[in-house]
Short mmCIF file of C-alpha atoms in Angstrom, two decimals:
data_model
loop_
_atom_site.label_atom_id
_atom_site.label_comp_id
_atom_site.label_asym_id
_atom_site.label_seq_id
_atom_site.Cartn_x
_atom_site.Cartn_y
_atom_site.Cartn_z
CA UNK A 1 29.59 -48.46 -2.85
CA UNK A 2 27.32 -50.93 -4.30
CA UNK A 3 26.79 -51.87 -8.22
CA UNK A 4 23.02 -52.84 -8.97
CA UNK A 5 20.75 -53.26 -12.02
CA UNK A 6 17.07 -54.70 -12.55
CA UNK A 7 18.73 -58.29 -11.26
CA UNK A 8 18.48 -56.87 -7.63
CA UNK A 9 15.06 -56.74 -7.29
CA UNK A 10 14.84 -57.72 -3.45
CA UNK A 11 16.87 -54.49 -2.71
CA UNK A 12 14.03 -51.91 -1.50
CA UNK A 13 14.90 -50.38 2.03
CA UNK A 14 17.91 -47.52 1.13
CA UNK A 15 17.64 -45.89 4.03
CA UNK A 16 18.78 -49.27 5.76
CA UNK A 17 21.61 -49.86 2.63
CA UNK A 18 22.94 -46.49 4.30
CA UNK A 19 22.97 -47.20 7.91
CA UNK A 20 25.00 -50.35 7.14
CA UNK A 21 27.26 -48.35 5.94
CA UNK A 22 26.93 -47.85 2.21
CA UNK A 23 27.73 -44.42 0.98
CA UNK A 24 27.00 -44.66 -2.55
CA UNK A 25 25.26 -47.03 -5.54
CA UNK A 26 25.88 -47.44 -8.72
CA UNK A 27 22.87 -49.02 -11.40
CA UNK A 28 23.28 -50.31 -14.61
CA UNK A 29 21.46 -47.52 -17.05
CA UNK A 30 22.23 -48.66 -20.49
CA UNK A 31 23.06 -51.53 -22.40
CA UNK A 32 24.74 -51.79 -25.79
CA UNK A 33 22.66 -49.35 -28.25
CA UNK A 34 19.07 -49.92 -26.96
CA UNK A 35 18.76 -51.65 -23.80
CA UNK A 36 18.00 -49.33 -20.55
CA UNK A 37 17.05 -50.81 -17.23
CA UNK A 38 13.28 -50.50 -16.15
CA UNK A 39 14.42 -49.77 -12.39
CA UNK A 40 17.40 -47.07 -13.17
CA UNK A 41 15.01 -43.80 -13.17
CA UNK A 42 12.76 -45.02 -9.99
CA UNK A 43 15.81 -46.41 -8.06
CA UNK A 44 17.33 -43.04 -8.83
CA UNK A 45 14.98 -41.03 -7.17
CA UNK A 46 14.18 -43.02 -4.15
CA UNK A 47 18.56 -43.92 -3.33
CA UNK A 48 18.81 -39.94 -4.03
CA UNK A 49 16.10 -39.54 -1.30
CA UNK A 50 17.70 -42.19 1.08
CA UNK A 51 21.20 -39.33 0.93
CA UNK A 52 23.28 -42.09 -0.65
CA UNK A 53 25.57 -40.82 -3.36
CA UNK A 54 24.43 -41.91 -6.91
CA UNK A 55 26.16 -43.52 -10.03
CA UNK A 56 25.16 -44.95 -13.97
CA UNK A 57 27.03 -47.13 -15.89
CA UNK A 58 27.00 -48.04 -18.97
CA UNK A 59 27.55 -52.00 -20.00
CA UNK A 60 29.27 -52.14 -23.12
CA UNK A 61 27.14 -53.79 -25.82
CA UNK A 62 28.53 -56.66 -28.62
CA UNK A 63 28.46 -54.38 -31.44
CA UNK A 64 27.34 -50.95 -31.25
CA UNK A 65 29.85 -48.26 -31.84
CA UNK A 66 31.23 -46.12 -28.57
CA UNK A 67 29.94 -43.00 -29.59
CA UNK A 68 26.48 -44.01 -30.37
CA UNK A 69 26.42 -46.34 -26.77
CA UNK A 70 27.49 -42.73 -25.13
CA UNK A 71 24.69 -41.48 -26.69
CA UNK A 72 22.43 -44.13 -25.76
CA UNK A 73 23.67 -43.92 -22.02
CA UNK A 74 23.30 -40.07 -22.05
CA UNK A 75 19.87 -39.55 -23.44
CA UNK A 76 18.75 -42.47 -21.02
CA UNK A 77 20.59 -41.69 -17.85
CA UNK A 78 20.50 -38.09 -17.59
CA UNK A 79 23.67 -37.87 -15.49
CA UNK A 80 23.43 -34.73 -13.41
CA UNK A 81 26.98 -32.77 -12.36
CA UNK A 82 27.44 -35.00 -9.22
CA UNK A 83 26.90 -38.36 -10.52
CA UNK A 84 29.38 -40.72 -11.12
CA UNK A 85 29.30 -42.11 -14.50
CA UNK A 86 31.25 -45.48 -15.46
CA UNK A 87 31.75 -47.93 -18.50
CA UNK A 88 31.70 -51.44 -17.97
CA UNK A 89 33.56 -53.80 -20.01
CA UNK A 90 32.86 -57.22 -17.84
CA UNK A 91 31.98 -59.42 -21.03
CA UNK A 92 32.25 -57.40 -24.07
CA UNK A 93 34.00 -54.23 -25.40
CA UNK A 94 37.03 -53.64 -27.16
CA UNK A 95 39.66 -50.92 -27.21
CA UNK A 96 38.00 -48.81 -29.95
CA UNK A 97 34.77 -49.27 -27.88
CA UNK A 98 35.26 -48.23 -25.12
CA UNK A 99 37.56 -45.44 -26.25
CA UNK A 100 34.55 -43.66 -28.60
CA UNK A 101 32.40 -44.08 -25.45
CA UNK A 102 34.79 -42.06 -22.92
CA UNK A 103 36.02 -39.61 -25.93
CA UNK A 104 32.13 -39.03 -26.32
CA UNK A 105 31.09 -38.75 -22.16
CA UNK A 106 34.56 -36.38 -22.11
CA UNK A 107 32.98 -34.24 -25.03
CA UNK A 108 29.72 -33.63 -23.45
CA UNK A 109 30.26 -33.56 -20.01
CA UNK A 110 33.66 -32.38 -19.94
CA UNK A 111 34.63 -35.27 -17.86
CA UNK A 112 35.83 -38.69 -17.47
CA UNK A 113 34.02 -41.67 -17.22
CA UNK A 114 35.23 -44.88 -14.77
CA UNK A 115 36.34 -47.53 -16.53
CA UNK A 116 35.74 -50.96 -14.92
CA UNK A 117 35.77 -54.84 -16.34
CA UNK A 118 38.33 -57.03 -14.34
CA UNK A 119 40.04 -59.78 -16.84
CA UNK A 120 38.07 -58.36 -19.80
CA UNK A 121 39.43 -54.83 -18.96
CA UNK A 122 42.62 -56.00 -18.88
CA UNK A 123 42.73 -57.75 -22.32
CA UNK A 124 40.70 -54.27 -24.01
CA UNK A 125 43.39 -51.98 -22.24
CA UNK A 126 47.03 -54.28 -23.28
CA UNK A 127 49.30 -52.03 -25.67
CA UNK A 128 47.15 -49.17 -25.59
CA UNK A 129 48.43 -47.36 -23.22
CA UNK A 130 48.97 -44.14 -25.78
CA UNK A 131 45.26 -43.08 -25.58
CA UNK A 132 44.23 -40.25 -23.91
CA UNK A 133 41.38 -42.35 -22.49
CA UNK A 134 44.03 -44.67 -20.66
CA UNK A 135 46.52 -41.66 -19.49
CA UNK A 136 42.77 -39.07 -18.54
CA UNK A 137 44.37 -36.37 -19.95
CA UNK A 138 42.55 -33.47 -21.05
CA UNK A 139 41.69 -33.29 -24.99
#
């Protein structure tokens, strides 16, 4: 799997991504409350097309509420029953954050959302361990 957004712009030959082995991509939909990537609904259809597997994500925003980024990522991305869906925490995010957002994705789409961020992750997730976000239990 590969992660993308609008900053890989020389990417444009899928069905070549595939025979080298990729089986699925992952693009940056949504950003904080407002921001959505200009390439995410092209780049959708055409990977689709190319028979790779297809993911969002969501980067968590400075200070937007979860729920309303959920929101945000949802009206915007459109996930479809298939498609992974993922929050990343990689610069900003806290616990309550990213909690709202997975709580809201859970409440929608009746499933859970991958949760990804290396160090940053790390620090949001310390003590909380309690959450039904952190254990993916059902609600």
């Amino acid at each position: 799997m590969i992660d993308i957004s609008h900053y890989q712009e020389q990417v444009a030959d899928w069905a070549a991504v595939k025979r080298a082995g990729i089986v699925a991509v992952v693009h940056k939909a949504t950003e904080g409350g407002d921001w959505t990537d200009e390439n995410y609904k092209r780049r959708k259809h055409e990977i689709k097309e190319a028979g790779l597997l297809w993911g969002a994500y969501h980067f968590a925003g400075k200070s937007a509420d979860g729920t309303l980024q959920a929101q945000h990522f949802l009206d915007f991305a459109k996930p479809e029953d298939n498609d992974l869906i993922a929050f990343d925490c990689e610069r900003y995010g806290v616990f309550k954050q990213m909690e709202e957002f997975c709580l809201e994705i859970h409440r929608q789409l009746n499933r859970w959302p991958v949760i990804y961020g290396r160090h940053r992750l790390r620090l949001v997730m310390k003590g909380n361990g309690s959450s039904p976000v952190t254990k993916g239990e059902a609600i």
